[in-house]
Structures are given as structure tokens and as C-alpha cells.
XYZ file of C-alpha atoms in Angstrom:
492
model
C 32.867 -17.649 21.101
C 29.336 -15.508 20.882
C 26.493 -17.736 21.231
C 23.739 -18.458 18.475
C 20.348 -18.603 20.001
C 18.284 -19.434 17.295
C 15.814 -19.702 19.469
C 15.436 -16.147 19.825
C 13.431 -14.319 16.435
C 15.395 -11.499 16.731
C 19.117 -11.689 15.823
C 20.751 -9.167 18.103
C 22.401 -5.834 16.473
C 26.339 -6.094 15.783
C 25.845 -1.887 18.081
C 25.635 -5.212 21.395
C 27.241 -8.691 19.512
C 29.754 -7.349 18.958
C 30.637 -3.798 19.543
C 30.779 -1.871 15.924
C 31.732 1.577 15.443
C 30.753 3.801 12.136
C 32.491 6.315 13.468
C 35.902 6.352 14.158
C 39.293 9.227 13.546
C 42.878 8.004 13.846
C 45.358 4.998 11.978
C 45.049 1.877 11.000
C 47.106 1.153 14.003
C 44.588 2.527 16.798
C 41.905 1.246 15.750
C 43.472 -3.099 16.209
C 44.914 -1.487 19.064
C 41.139 -0.403 21.035
C 39.663 -3.093 19.063
C 41.552 -5.536 20.916
C 41.823 -3.907 24.313
C 38.513 -3.370 24.492
C 38.065 0.677 24.645
C 37.094 0.523 20.406
C 33.963 3.974 21.069
C 31.181 4.810 18.985
C 32.516 8.305 17.984
C 28.786 9.695 17.175
C 28.373 12.639 13.813
C 26.653 15.760 14.910
C 26.091 15.584 10.916
C 24.563 13.059 8.694
C 24.161 13.228 4.859
C 22.832 9.846 4.756
C 23.335 5.539 6.385
C 22.835 2.484 4.449
C 18.566 0.574 5.670
C 19.496 -3.682 7.339
C 16.888 -3.903 5.453
C 18.735 -3.694 2.266
C 20.668 -5.754 3.033
C 18.178 -8.877 4.206
C 16.837 -8.389 1.373
C 19.995 -8.589 -0.762
C 21.069 -12.109 -0.204
C 16.944 -13.004 1.342
C 15.409 -11.910 -2.801
C 17.533 -13.973 -5.366
C 17.359 -17.940 -3.014
C 15.712 -19.591 -6.249
C 12.586 -21.349 -4.767
C 10.971 -18.175 -2.233
C 9.000 -15.200 -2.255
C 9.489 -11.640 -0.481
C 6.665 -9.975 1.148
C 8.110 -6.939 1.973
C 5.536 -5.230 5.151
C 6.723 -1.634 4.537
C 5.208 1.382 2.819
C 5.437 0.879 -1.117
C 8.274 3.701 -1.143
C 9.971 0.974 0.676
C 9.678 -1.404 -2.315
C 11.528 1.349 -4.777
C 14.624 -0.700 -4.432
C 13.195 -4.095 -6.065
C 13.666 -3.418 -9.946
C 17.368 -3.214 -9.325
C 17.752 -6.723 -7.397
C 15.311 -7.629 -9.813
C 17.741 -6.118 -12.727
C 20.900 -8.001 -11.105
C 18.578 -11.570 -10.656
C 18.080 -11.835 -14.310
C 21.023 -10.869 -15.244
C 23.398 -13.426 -12.733
C 20.591 -16.158 -14.436
C 22.507 -15.645 -17.686
C 25.382 -15.643 -16.339
C 24.711 -19.183 -15.290
C 22.828 -20.886 -17.697
C 19.269 -20.957 -15.370
C 16.329 -20.883 -17.264
C 15.442 -16.589 -16.707
C 13.351 -15.989 -14.071
C 11.661 -12.802 -12.860
C 11.941 -11.697 -8.810
C 8.916 -12.508 -6.910
C 8.833 -9.297 -4.464
C 6.059 -8.460 -2.864
C 4.383 -5.191 -1.079
C 1.073 -4.997 1.917
C 1.630 -1.425 0.923
C 1.522 -0.399 4.739
C -0.811 2.801 4.404
C -0.901 5.594 6.852
C -4.267 4.208 8.448
C -3.120 0.999 8.998
C -0.191 2.621 11.577
C -3.577 2.866 12.772
C -5.528 0.204 13.166
C -3.246 -2.358 12.358
C -1.864 -3.850 8.786
C -1.950 -7.120 9.902
C -4.575 -8.860 7.999
C -2.357 -6.300 5.030
C 0.177 -9.200 5.493
C -0.960 -11.763 5.763
C -2.942 -11.458 2.779
C 0.216 -11.206 0.714
C 1.279 -14.270 1.616
C -1.979 -16.080 0.926
C -1.417 -14.027 -2.658
C 1.745 -14.539 -3.136
C 2.211 -18.233 -1.973
C -0.948 -19.107 -4.734
C 0.811 -17.008 -7.772
C 4.131 -17.827 -8.111
C 3.956 -21.445 -5.571
C 7.756 -20.701 -3.384
C 9.255 -23.553 -1.083
C 9.575 -20.503 1.419
C 8.609 -17.298 1.610
C 10.098 -14.764 4.228
C 8.914 -11.976 5.334
C 10.894 -8.757 6.076
C 10.389 -5.835 8.582
C 10.508 -2.244 7.935
C 10.564 0.831 10.354
C 7.189 1.598 9.673
C 6.340 -2.011 10.623
C 8.273 -1.897 13.755
C 6.892 1.385 15.128
C 3.233 0.057 14.662
C 4.446 -2.896 17.046
C 3.012 -6.095 14.181
C 3.681 -9.235 16.644
C 5.272 -10.751 12.684
C 6.094 -14.195 14.484
C 2.789 -15.316 14.990
C 1.138 -14.479 11.659
C 4.610 -15.823 10.184
C 3.541 -19.432 12.564
C 0.274 -19.245 11.499
C 0.515 -18.865 7.616
C 3.397 -21.898 7.907
C 0.195 -24.127 9.533
C -1.901 -23.009 6.589
C 0.147 -23.344 4.335
C 2.588 -26.317 4.781
C 5.528 -24.586 3.619
C 8.667 -22.265 5.948
C 7.056 -18.489 6.380
C 9.504 -17.445 7.713
C 9.519 -13.973 9.367
C 13.614 -11.522 9.155
C 13.829 -8.774 12.184
C 15.545 -5.078 9.340
C 13.711 -2.543 10.553
C 16.264 0.214 9.044
C 16.225 2.279 12.841
C 17.233 -1.089 14.367
C 21.311 -0.651 13.796
C 22.846 1.715 11.894
C 25.923 -0.927 10.733
C 23.280 -1.847 7.822
C 25.062 -5.102 8.013
C 23.175 -6.261 10.701
C 20.530 -6.797 7.936
C 23.387 -10.022 6.058
C 22.723 -11.538 9.920
C 18.891 -10.873 9.684
C 19.130 -12.359 6.707
C 21.209 -15.668 7.677
C 19.702 -15.955 11.161
C 16.250 -16.722 9.586
C 17.148 -19.562 7.835
C 19.599 -21.134 10.563
C 15.840 -20.301 12.447
C 13.361 -21.869 10.015
C 15.240 -23.127 6.972
C 18.060 -24.843 7.723
C 17.736 -28.706 8.601
C 20.194 -30.606 11.086
C 22.926 -33.003 9.230
C 21.742 -36.296 8.499
C 25.698 -37.309 6.385
C 28.399 -35.228 5.970
C 29.654 -34.189 2.604
C 33.082 -32.989 0.540
C 30.383 -29.645 -0.394
C 32.432 -26.121 1.210
C 29.865 -23.154 2.095
C 30.645 -19.579 0.223
C 28.211 -17.242 1.009
C 28.131 -15.214 -1.477
C 26.630 -12.330 -3.095
C 26.371 -13.320 -7.140
C 30.123 -12.428 -7.366
C 32.263 -15.268 -10.411
C 32.353 -19.080 -9.232
C 35.645 -19.157 -8.409
C 36.128 -21.640 -5.896
C 35.906 -24.592 -8.380
C 38.904 -25.214 -9.580
C 40.598 -24.687 -5.833
C 38.431 -26.711 -4.005
C 38.104 -29.586 -6.765
C 41.760 -29.716 -6.791
C 41.198 -30.541 -2.659
C 38.983 -33.386 -3.416
C 36.309 -30.835 -2.497
C 32.700 -29.372 -4.049
C 32.185 -25.239 -3.248
C 28.813 -24.589 -2.598
C 27.684 -21.142 -3.339
C 25.287 -19.391 -1.063
C 22.712 -17.665 -0.386
C 21.946 -16.461 -3.880
C 21.203 -19.023 -6.496
C 21.094 -21.425 -4.775
C 16.939 -23.182 -3.723
C 15.048 -23.543 -0.461
C 16.945 -27.659 -1.067
C 20.317 -27.173 -1.299
C 19.848 -24.377 2.210
C 18.646 -27.487 4.489
C 21.552 -28.974 4.013
C 24.414 -27.002 3.861
C 24.482 -27.551 8.064
C 26.282 -30.846 6.254
C 29.512 -29.027 4.946
C 32.944 -29.622 4.643
C 33.481 -26.128 5.965
C 32.519 -22.623 5.245
C 34.484 -19.697 3.505
C 34.274 -16.247 3.101
C 34.328 -14.379 0.566
C 33.628 -11.310 3.068
C 33.860 -11.660 6.687
C 31.513 -8.556 7.122
C 28.657 -10.142 4.783
C 29.106 -13.649 6.214
C 30.495 -14.831 9.730
C 27.677 -14.697 11.053
C 26.405 -17.466 9.589
C 29.901 -18.975 9.259
C 29.514 -19.590 13.590
C 26.410 -20.421 13.513
C 26.986 -23.532 11.286
C 30.076 -23.946 13.242
C 28.175 -23.665 16.555
C 24.347 -25.419 15.269
C 26.162 -28.011 13.568
C 29.804 -28.464 13.193
C 29.996 -26.838 10.713
C 34.277 -25.588 10.594
C 34.397 -21.971 9.498
C 37.828 -21.296 8.364
C 38.764 -18.322 10.253
C 41.629 -17.039 8.387
C 41.144 -13.163 6.557
C 40.026 -14.061 2.861
C 42.561 -14.315 0.307
C 43.710 -10.785 -1.257
C 47.765 -9.673 -1.352
C 50.156 -13.293 -1.891
C 51.324 -13.048 1.875
C 47.343 -12.735 3.431
C 46.842 -15.655 0.104
C 49.060 -18.096 1.520
C 47.856 -17.940 4.960
C 44.487 -18.351 3.779
C 45.201 -20.863 1.171
C 47.787 -23.154 4.977
C 44.455 -22.316 7.214
C 42.263 -23.740 4.220
C 44.311 -26.271 4.290
C 44.461 -27.039 7.850
C 41.030 -26.821 7.921
C 39.701 -29.544 5.044
C 43.172 -31.670 5.955
C 45.049 -30.837 2.176
C 48.146 -29.027 4.031
C 50.544 -30.759 2.009
C 48.570 -30.125 -1.343
C 47.937 -26.246 -0.304
C 51.492 -26.993 0.148
C 52.414 -27.774 -3.594
C 50.203 -24.696 -4.200
C 51.276 -22.199 -3.249
C 54.840 -23.083 -4.535
C 53.212 -22.997 -8.181
C 51.363 -20.201 -7.483
C 54.190 -18.454 -6.095
C 57.014 -19.430 -9.141
C 54.018 -18.171 -12.311
C 52.666 -15.004 -10.239
C 55.297 -13.738 -7.931
C 57.598 -12.432 -11.523
C 54.624 -10.321 -12.963
C 53.956 -8.117 -9.433
C 57.870 -6.844 -9.740
C 56.744 -5.920 -12.890
C 54.074 -4.158 -11.353
C 55.856 -2.819 -8.762
C 57.609 -1.191 -10.601
C 56.032 0.425 -12.171
C 53.546 1.952 -9.720
C 56.165 2.529 -7.942
C 55.631 6.043 -5.635
C 52.586 6.588 -5.853
C 49.254 6.945 -4.109
C 45.783 6.087 -2.951
C 42.882 6.225 -0.930
C 40.372 3.693 0.058
C 36.635 3.546 0.048
C 35.023 0.429 1.120
C 33.106 -1.820 4.009
C 34.724 -3.313 6.248
C 36.323 -6.223 4.878
C 36.635 -6.124 1.792
C 37.976 -2.678 1.851
C 41.513 -4.190 4.193
C 40.971 -6.549 1.345
C 41.902 -3.514 -1.186
C 44.042 -2.066 1.229
C 45.680 -5.200 1.110
C 46.089 -5.757 -2.950
C 47.170 -1.948 -2.572
C 49.843 -2.136 -0.964
C 51.129 -6.223 -2.275
C 51.318 -2.926 -5.836
C 53.866 -1.738 -4.453
C 51.051 2.139 -3.636
C 51.015 3.371 -1.020
C 47.836 4.518 1.071
C 47.047 7.487 2.097
C 44.284 6.471 3.832
C 40.424 4.417 4.143
C 37.156 5.340 4.529
C 35.193 2.273 5.343
C 31.198 2.202 6.144
C 32.029 0.407 9.077
C 34.207 -1.328 11.831
C 33.832 -5.242 14.048
C 36.353 -5.273 16.392
C 35.823 -9.146 16.515
C 33.837 -11.385 15.072
C 30.472 -13.331 15.718
C 33.480 -17.128 16.282
C 36.022 -13.591 18.486
C 38.664 -15.831 16.683
C 41.869 -12.229 16.919
C 42.972 -14.163 13.625
C 39.909 -13.373 12.011
C 40.390 -9.628 11.482
C 42.320 -8.433 8.682
C 42.956 -4.687 9.558
C 45.411 -6.552 12.103
C 46.326 -8.672 9.585
C 47.113 -6.255 6.440
C 49.233 -3.659 10.020
C 51.268 -6.492 10.569
C 52.194 -6.922 6.528
C 52.281 -3.713 5.704
C 53.086 -1.478 8.677
C 49.913 1.479 9.665
C 47.986 3.373 7.871
C 47.026 6.739 8.146
C 44.049 9.152 7.880
C 41.689 5.666 9.308
C 38.744 6.844 8.962
C 35.347 5.278 10.120
C 32.904 7.003 7.586
C 28.425 5.015 7.320
C 29.117 6.550 3.320
C 28.949 10.177 4.398
C 29.978 11.797 1.066
C 31.374 14.917 3.062
C 34.080 14.040 5.070
C 35.834 11.462 1.864
C 35.702 14.643 -0.726
C 37.302 16.783 2.788
C 40.062 13.739 2.396
C 40.372 13.201 -1.204
C 41.092 17.283 -1.136
C 43.537 17.135 1.345
C 45.435 14.031 0.469
C 45.511 14.529 -3.358
C 45.828 10.762 -3.544
C 46.786 9.443 -7.079
C 44.226 7.217 -7.849
C 40.838 6.749 -5.714
C 39.568 2.181 -5.551
C 36.112 2.636 -4.255
C 33.084 -0.978 -4.151
C 31.061 0.090 -3.819
C 29.586 2.838 -6.322
C 27.533 6.158 -5.905
C 31.890 6.475 -4.645
C 34.247 7.651 -7.262
C 32.053 10.284 -8.974
C 33.587 12.145 -5.840
C 37.311 10.799 -7.260
C 36.798 12.393 -10.964
C 35.275 15.468 -9.649
C 38.776 16.275 -7.519
C 40.689 14.920 -10.834
C 41.772 11.607 -8.870
C 40.784 8.702 -11.270
C 39.086 6.034 -9.941
C 37.956 2.785 -9.800
C 35.179 0.795 -9.277
C 35.334 -3.512 -9.109
C 31.162 -4.349 -8.611
C 32.572 -8.160 -8.031
C 33.928 -8.412 -5.366
C 36.414 -12.054 -6.211
C 37.640 -10.304 -8.608
C 40.567 -9.311 -6.241
C 40.791 -13.465 -4.277
C 43.106 -15.071 -4.355
C 47.055 -14.875 -6.531
C 45.230 -14.545 -9.869
C 42.827 -10.685 -7.511
C 46.143 -9.357 -7.394
C 47.527 -9.278 -11.080
C 43.408 -8.302 -11.780
C 43.536 -5.885 -10.435
C 47.407 -4.568 -11.010
C 45.038 -4.614 -14.410
C 42.866 -2.314 -13.689
C 44.178 0.199 -11.597
C 46.712 0.783 -14.829
C 44.173 1.096 -17.169
C 42.772 3.553 -14.063
C 46.036 5.548 -14.015
C 46.127 6.330 -17.786
C 42.602 7.978 -18.094
C 44.432 10.232 -15.951
C 44.143 13.089 -18.482
C 39.978 12.853 -19.264
C 40.372 12.557 -15.579
C 42.043 16.138 -14.736
C 39.580 17.917 -18.331
C 36.406 16.415 -16.506
C 37.519 17.605 -13.324
C 37.399 21.445 -14.991
C 34.097 21.769 -15.966
C 32.303 19.833 -12.118
C 30.736 20.711 -9.525
C 31.478 20.610 -6.242
C 28.785 21.686 -3.571
C 31.079 21.451 -0.586
C 32.269 25.574 0.112
C 35.814 26.269 1.315
C 34.685 26.153 5.014
C 33.649 22.821 5.054
C 36.828 22.203 3.676
C 39.316 23.705 5.646
C 37.788 21.563 8.122
C 39.170 18.156 9.598
C 37.759 15.489 7.406
C 36.508 13.932 11.766
C 35.268 17.747 12.675
C 32.130 16.519 12.951
C 33.309 13.602 14.818
C 35.061 15.484 17.848
C 38.334 15.256 16.285
C 40.689 12.428 16.959
C 40.876 12.541 20.614
C 37.172 11.765 21.207
C 36.810 8.620 18.941
C 39.988 7.315 21.501
C 39.046 8.384 25.096
């Protein structure tokens, strides 16, 4: 197991800590074998259209803690996504019956002259102004490419301000250029919370930590039946609640790409056991996950009753959908762990997954336990997946693969991707709630949405006839991994 070092101000990036990659061209089985044999290598692109910024992922987790302020030490352009996070924050408050509040986000507005003379004074003034305006329980300072390039000593500043303001002022090192793996931003956010917010336990509770985005609270009934209480973190948690997550009975992941750093940190530093099985997607995957939960929480007998009950209720309906979807081909594009989850769901429902464009790949997580490998579990249960690409949102590679494979359905986890399927006349499905497909009921949830998407084939076909594509015939005649150097270069 890799050691989580909370004495360091900055979290090590995933490339060096886990050996994560953003480029691969081959099959799922080949990728799993490379990952477990130590032969995995990054296959750098000669051309990129875009790249995710890990600062956005850090902000995603920190910005929705209920009683904090965020100071983004950056040019004002980096605050362009404030409105999106604020919109989500407001909408999700309504869903949770929380009192309305706007996001408390501030920018230091670094300018060109500040890159020469420094912007520490701006940072100090902005933190003080944020404290004066909103009286937060803590302030997180997120960094940027600009603050990193000029070498600002953020850690010294936040320590002085913590003493002055008598609240935690915490740095989060998430410069966009630090890592090409966008999920390093999640690790940076959790590292900040583990370092400066979480306190040593004084007792043990029956709460179970569930690191989350802002999905539905689907764990409440299950954990209540087992005698435990779901504790969703970090969005919509308070600083006081986060201080005591070290007292929890366990940590459960809805997305290992999101939160295994937090799970490993809580287990190593505070002894909170981490449920290491891949999340519960698909019937077989849910069976395995529940049994691991039962083992960690010492509820094996009750878990077996739940599995029996759910099988009797769900399996007949799944068989009906399998008959409907027989012979249908699908393509998946999503982040790593959730992409693996969608693959399991589709194959459970009888669809043939002919390929995938997954945004990055972690050979193992921070717990270094091979049973956490969701892709390996997919391959073990359902078999290999051809045309498996690790592709960090490169639309040109995705379009090439879709045009070549011509699936009956495209399933995406993130917005901005489904339009490419529609342009090619392929029905596309986007599900925003990351927990929509979780567990036994999740299989039926997805089945219903897939049925709706496939029924739209006439509309999508008509729409594609009036759509234009920016990519030339020359590119579409190439292999999708042409700018990666081909399959051989990615594996030798």
C-alpha cells in the first residue's frame, strides 16, 4: 500500500504516484495485463484538441462544502466556471431542502504585472475580504498555472492567515499544468481536507463515509437496514461534519476515480476501513460489492438476505430487457471508474460493448489492492472489450472510432460528448446522476433510459442528415490511435 503523507503540502500527482496514463490503444484485457505486470506506459499524443484541468476537479469538491469560502489565486479567466458550480450548488440545495445560499467564491484576479512583482498582497487581501464578507468556518485557497509559474509561497501565506483569522485557511495545490490526469484535482482537494480539517477520532460512530459528487442519496435505506447511517461527503457537508469523518465505521466509494485517495488516507491515518470492491454496477458486480460491505461492517447474514430478495425481484425484469436488447451494439465514453461501471451495466443487459473511450486509466488505486480494479472485474465477468482506448476527451479520436464501429447506441457520462454520436446518426444517452445506475435497481434504471434512447433512432437519423462534421475524410480514414503511434507503440 502506498503511504499517504499528510505532512506534505502538495499531493503527488497520479502519474508518479499511481502510474496513471491518458493514452492507450488496444483491448481491455491487454490494458489490464499491462497494468498488473508493470508494463503499462504512457502513450503521448502528437496532437491534442483539449485537456481537462485538475483545478476544476479540486474546485468541484471544495466549492460545495456548506460553510466555506474559496479563494482562487488566479487570473480572472480561471473563475469562468464559478457560475456553473454556483448553479449546481443552488439546484442541489433545493433537492435537499437546504436553505438557499450562493457559492462563496472569490478570485485574486492576477494580472500581467503581478507575474513580475508577485501577487501575495492580493492573496492576503482577498482572503481577509472573503472572511469579512461571509464569515466562513474555513477558507480554501486553490492555485493556478499563473500562481505556480511565478512561484508564490502559498503555504506560508495561509499559515499566517490561519493564525490571524482563527479559522483554517488551507492551500490546495491544483495548478492545471501539474498533472495531465484531471482527477489529480480530486486528490488535491481531499489531501487539503485530510491535512487541515479532519481531526483525530475521539469515538467511533455508526456513520459510513460516502465521498460523492451531488448525486441522489441512494445508500440511506441499505445502510439503515444494516444498522448504519450514510454520511455523504464532501459536497453539502459542513466543516464540523468533515472534522469527524475519522470516527466513521467505514468508507464506501461511488466512484473510485473520485475518492480512493480519501479512502486510503482515512484507513491509513485513522483506521477507517475502506470498502475496496469496485462499486455496485451490474448484478454480479453488486453481489460482490454487497458481500464486501457485509464483511467490512460485519453484516454478512443480512447481506445474503438482501441479495436473495433483490435477485427474486430484479432478475425476471432484467431477462425481459436482455431479450429486447439482443444483438444491439454499444460504445461507451466516460471517466475511468464510471466508464467501467457503465460497461458492466450494458453487458448485464445483453448489449455488446464494441468499444470505449475512457478518459484516463489508473493501473491501481492508493490502496494498491487488485480487487479494486473495476476494469479487471469487467473482463473477468463479461470477457474482453475490443477497441478499448484511453482518450482524455479528444473528440477527434472519439468521432473516428464511432464512425468506424457504427454502434447502435453511444453512452456518455459527461456533457459535450453525446453530440458526436448524434451527428453520426447514433442514438446517444447521457446520465448526469452518477448513482442512477448503482445497485440492482440501477440496472433497471439504465435499461429504461436505453430503451428510450433506442426508440429515438428515426429522429437522430434525420438530425444527422442536417449536421456537419469538422473532421476530414483523410482523418476518418486513419486509425483512431494514429496520433498515439498505433497499438504497438502503446504496449511495447
